[in-house]
mmCIF file of C-alpha atoms in Angstrom:
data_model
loop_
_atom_site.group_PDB
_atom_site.id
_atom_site.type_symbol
_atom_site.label_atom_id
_atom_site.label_comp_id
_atom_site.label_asym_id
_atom_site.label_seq_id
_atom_site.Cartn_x
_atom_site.Cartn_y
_atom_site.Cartn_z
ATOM 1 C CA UNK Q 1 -20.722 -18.668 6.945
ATOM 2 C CA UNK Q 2 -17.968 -17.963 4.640
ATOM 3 C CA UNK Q 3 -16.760 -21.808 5.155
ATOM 4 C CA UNK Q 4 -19.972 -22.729 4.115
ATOM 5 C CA UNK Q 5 -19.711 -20.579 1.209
ATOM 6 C CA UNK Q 6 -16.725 -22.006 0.173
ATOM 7 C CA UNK Q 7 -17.045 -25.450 1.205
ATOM 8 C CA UNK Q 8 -20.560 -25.059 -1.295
ATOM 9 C CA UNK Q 9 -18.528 -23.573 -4.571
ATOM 10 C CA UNK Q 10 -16.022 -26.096 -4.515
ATOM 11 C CA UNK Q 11 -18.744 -28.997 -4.528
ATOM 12 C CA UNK Q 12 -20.437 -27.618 -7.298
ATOM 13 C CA UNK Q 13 -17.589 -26.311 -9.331
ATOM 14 C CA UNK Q 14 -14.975 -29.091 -8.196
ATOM 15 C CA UNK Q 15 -12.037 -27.339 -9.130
ATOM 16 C CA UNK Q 16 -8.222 -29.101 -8.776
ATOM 17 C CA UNK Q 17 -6.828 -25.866 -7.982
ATOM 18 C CA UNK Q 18 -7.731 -22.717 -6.001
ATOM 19 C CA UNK Q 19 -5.848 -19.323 -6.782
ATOM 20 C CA UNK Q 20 -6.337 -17.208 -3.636
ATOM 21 C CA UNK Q 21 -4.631 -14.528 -1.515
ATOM 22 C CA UNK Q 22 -2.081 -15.780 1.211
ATOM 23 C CA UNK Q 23 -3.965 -16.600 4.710
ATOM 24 C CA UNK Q 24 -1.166 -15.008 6.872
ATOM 25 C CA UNK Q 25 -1.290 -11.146 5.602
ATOM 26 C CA UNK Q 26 -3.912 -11.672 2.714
ATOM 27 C CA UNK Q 27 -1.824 -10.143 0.054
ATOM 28 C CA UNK Q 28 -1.450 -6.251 1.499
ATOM 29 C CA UNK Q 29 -2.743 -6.841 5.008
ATOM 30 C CA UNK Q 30 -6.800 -6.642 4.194
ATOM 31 C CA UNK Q 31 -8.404 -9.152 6.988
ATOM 32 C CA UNK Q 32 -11.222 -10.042 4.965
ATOM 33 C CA UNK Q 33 -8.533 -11.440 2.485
ATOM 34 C CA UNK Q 34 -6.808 -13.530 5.447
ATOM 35 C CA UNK Q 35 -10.207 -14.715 6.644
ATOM 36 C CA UNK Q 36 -11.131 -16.083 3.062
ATOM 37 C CA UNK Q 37 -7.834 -17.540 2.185
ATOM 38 C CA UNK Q 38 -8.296 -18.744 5.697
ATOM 39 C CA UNK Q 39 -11.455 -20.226 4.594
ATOM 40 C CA UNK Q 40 -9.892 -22.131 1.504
ATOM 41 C CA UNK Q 41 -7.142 -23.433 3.971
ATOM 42 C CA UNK Q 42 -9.634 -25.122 6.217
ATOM 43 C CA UNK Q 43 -12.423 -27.148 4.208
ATOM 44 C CA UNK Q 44 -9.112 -28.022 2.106
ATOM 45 C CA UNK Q 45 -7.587 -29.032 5.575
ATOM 46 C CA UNK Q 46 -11.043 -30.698 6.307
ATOM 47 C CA UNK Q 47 -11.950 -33.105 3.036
ATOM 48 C CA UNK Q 48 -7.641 -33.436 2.830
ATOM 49 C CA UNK Q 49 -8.131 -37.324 3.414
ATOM 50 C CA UNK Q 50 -11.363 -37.632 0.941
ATOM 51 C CA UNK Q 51 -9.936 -39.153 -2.463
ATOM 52 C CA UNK Q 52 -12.986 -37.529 -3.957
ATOM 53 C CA UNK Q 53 -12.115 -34.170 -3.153
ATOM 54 C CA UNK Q 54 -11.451 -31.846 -5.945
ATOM 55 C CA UNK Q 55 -9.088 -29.723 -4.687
ATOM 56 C CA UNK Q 56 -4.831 -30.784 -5.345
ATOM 57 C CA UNK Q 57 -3.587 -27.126 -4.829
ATOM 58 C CA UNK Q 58 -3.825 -23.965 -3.256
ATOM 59 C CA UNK Q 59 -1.959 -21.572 -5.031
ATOM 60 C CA UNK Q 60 -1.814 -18.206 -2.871
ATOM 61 C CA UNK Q 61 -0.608 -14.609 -5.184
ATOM 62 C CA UNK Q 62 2.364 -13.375 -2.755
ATOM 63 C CA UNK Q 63 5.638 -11.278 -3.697
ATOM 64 C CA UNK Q 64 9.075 -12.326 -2.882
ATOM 65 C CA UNK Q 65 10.124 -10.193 0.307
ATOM 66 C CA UNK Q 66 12.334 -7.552 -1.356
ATOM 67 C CA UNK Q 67 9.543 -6.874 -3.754
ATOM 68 C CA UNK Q 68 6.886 -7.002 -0.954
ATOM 69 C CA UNK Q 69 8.865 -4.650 0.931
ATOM 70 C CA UNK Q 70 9.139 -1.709 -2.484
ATOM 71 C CA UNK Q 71 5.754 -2.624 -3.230
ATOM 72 C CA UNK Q 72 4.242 -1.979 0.170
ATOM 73 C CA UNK Q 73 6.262 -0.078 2.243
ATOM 74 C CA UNK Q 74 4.139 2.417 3.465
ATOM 75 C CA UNK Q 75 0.952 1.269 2.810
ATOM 76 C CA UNK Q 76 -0.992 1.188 6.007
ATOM 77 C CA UNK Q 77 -2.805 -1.738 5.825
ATOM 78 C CA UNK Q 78 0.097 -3.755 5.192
ATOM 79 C CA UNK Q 79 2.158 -1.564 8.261
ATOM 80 C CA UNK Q 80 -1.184 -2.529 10.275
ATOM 81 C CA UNK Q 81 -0.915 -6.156 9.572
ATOM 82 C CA UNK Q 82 2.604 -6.754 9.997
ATOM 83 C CA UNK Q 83 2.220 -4.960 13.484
ATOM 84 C CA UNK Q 84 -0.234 -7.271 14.752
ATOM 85 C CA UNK Q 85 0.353 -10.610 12.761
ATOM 86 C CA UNK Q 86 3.998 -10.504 13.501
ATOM 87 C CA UNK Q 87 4.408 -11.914 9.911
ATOM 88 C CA UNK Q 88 3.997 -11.186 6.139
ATOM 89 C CA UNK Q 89 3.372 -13.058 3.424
ATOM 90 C CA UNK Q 90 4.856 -16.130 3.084
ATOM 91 C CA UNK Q 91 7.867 -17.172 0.362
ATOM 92 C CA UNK Q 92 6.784 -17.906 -3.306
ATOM 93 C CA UNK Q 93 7.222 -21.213 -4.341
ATOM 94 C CA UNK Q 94 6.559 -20.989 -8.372
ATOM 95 C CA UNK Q 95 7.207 -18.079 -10.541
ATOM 96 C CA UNK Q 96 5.382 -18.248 -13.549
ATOM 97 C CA UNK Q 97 6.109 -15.547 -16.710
ATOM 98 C CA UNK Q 98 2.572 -13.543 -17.284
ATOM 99 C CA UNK Q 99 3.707 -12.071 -20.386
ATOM 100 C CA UNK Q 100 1.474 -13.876 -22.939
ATOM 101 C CA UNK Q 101 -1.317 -13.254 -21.038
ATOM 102 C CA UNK Q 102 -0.799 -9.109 -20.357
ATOM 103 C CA UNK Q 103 -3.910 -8.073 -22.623
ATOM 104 C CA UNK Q 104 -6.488 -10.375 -20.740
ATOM 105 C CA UNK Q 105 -4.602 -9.459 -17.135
ATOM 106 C CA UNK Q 106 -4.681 -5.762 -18.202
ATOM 107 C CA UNK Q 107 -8.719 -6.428 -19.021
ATOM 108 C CA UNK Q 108 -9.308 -8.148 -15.769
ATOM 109 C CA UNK Q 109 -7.521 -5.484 -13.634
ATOM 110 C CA UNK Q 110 -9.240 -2.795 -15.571
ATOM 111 C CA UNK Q 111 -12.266 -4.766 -14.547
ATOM 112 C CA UNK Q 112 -12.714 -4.161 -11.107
ATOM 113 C CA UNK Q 113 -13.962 -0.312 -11.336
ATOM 114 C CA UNK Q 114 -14.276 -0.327 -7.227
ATOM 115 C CA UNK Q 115 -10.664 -1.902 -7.085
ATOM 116 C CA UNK Q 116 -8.618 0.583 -9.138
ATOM 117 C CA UNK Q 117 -6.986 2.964 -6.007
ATOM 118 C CA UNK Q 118 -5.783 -0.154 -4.410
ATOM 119 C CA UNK Q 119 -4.827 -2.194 -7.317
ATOM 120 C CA UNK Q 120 -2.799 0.913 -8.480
ATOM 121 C CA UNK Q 121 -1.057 0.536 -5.296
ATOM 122 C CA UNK Q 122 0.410 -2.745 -6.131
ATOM 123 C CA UNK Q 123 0.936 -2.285 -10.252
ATOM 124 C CA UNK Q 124 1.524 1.433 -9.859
ATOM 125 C CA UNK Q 125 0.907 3.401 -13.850
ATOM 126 C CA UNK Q 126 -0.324 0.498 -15.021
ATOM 127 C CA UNK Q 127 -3.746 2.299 -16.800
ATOM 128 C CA UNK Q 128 -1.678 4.481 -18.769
ATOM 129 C CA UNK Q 129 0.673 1.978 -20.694
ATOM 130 C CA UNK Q 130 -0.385 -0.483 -22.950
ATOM 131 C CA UNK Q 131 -0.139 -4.303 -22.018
ATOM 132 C CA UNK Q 132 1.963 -5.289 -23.867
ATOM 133 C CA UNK Q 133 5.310 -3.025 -22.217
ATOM 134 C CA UNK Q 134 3.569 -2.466 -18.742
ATOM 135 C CA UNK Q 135 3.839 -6.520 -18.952
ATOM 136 C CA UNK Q 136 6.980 -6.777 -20.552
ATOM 137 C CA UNK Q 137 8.673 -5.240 -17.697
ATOM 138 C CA UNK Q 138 6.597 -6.513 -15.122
ATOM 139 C CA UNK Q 139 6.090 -10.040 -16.366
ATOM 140 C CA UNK Q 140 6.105 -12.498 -13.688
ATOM 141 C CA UNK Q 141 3.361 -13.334 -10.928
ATOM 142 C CA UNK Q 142 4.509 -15.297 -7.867
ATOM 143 C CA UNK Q 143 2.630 -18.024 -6.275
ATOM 144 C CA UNK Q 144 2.824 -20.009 -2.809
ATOM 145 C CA UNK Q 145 1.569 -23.330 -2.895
ATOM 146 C CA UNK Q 146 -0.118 -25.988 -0.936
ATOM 147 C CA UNK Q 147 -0.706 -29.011 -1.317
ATOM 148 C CA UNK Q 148 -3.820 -30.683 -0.489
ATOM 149 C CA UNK Q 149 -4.876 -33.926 0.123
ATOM 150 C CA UNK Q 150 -4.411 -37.456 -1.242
ATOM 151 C CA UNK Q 151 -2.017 -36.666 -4.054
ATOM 152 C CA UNK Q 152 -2.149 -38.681 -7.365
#
């Protein structure tokens, strides 16, 4: 099972913090997303009390609501999600400045060859500017965070 799955990579990687989608509309309303942020959620939820547990913080990628909103309106998944969830993502807690990092995030977006309609979607033009301005302008990633566990 995916809980199993996930449950097995944090034991052998035993990372502090997990980056992940949101578990109430998975980013753009993809349930796979939801299901595996899900997934992160509940073996955090179940090893919470073990002070060996690796895990401090979930940070989940979400857009403030305004930018949600321009971002997605119209995309159908997301229109599909919010129908039957009710809900979208929920509010950012940390906004952290990418800028220093736009060559390597511009390399790891270019990355995912499969990816590039929908990841277009959310960073519309971004193939055909180089990091550096596309990154300039659109500098900031947005996080959502939980807290897991036995905190130090």
């Amino acid at each position: 099972s995916i809980r199993h799955v996930v449950d097995s990579m944090i034991s052998v990687y035993q990372p502090s913090v997990i980056f992940t989608l949101d578990n109430q509309i998975g980013g753009y309303g993809h349930p796979e997303h939801v299901c595996v942020s899900q997934c992160v959620v509940d073996v955090s939820g179940i090893h919470a009390a073990d002070s060996a547990f690796s895990v401090k913080r979930i940070y989940q990628a979400v857009f403030p609501k305004t930018l949600n909103e321009r971002v997605l309106h119209g995309n159908p998944a997301f229109v599909a999600a919010q129908r039957v969830w009710g809900k979208g993502s929920p509010d950012p807690d940390v906004e952290v400045n990418i800028f220093g990092s736009a060559g390597t995030k511009k390399a790891v977006m270019q990355a995912y060859e499969s990816q590039q309609r929908n990841i277009r979607k959310v960073w519309p033009y971004y193939q055909l500017y180089p990091a550096w301005l596309y990154f300039k302008i659109f500098d900031k990633e947005y996080f959502h965070v939980l807290k897991v566990g036995i905190q130090p």
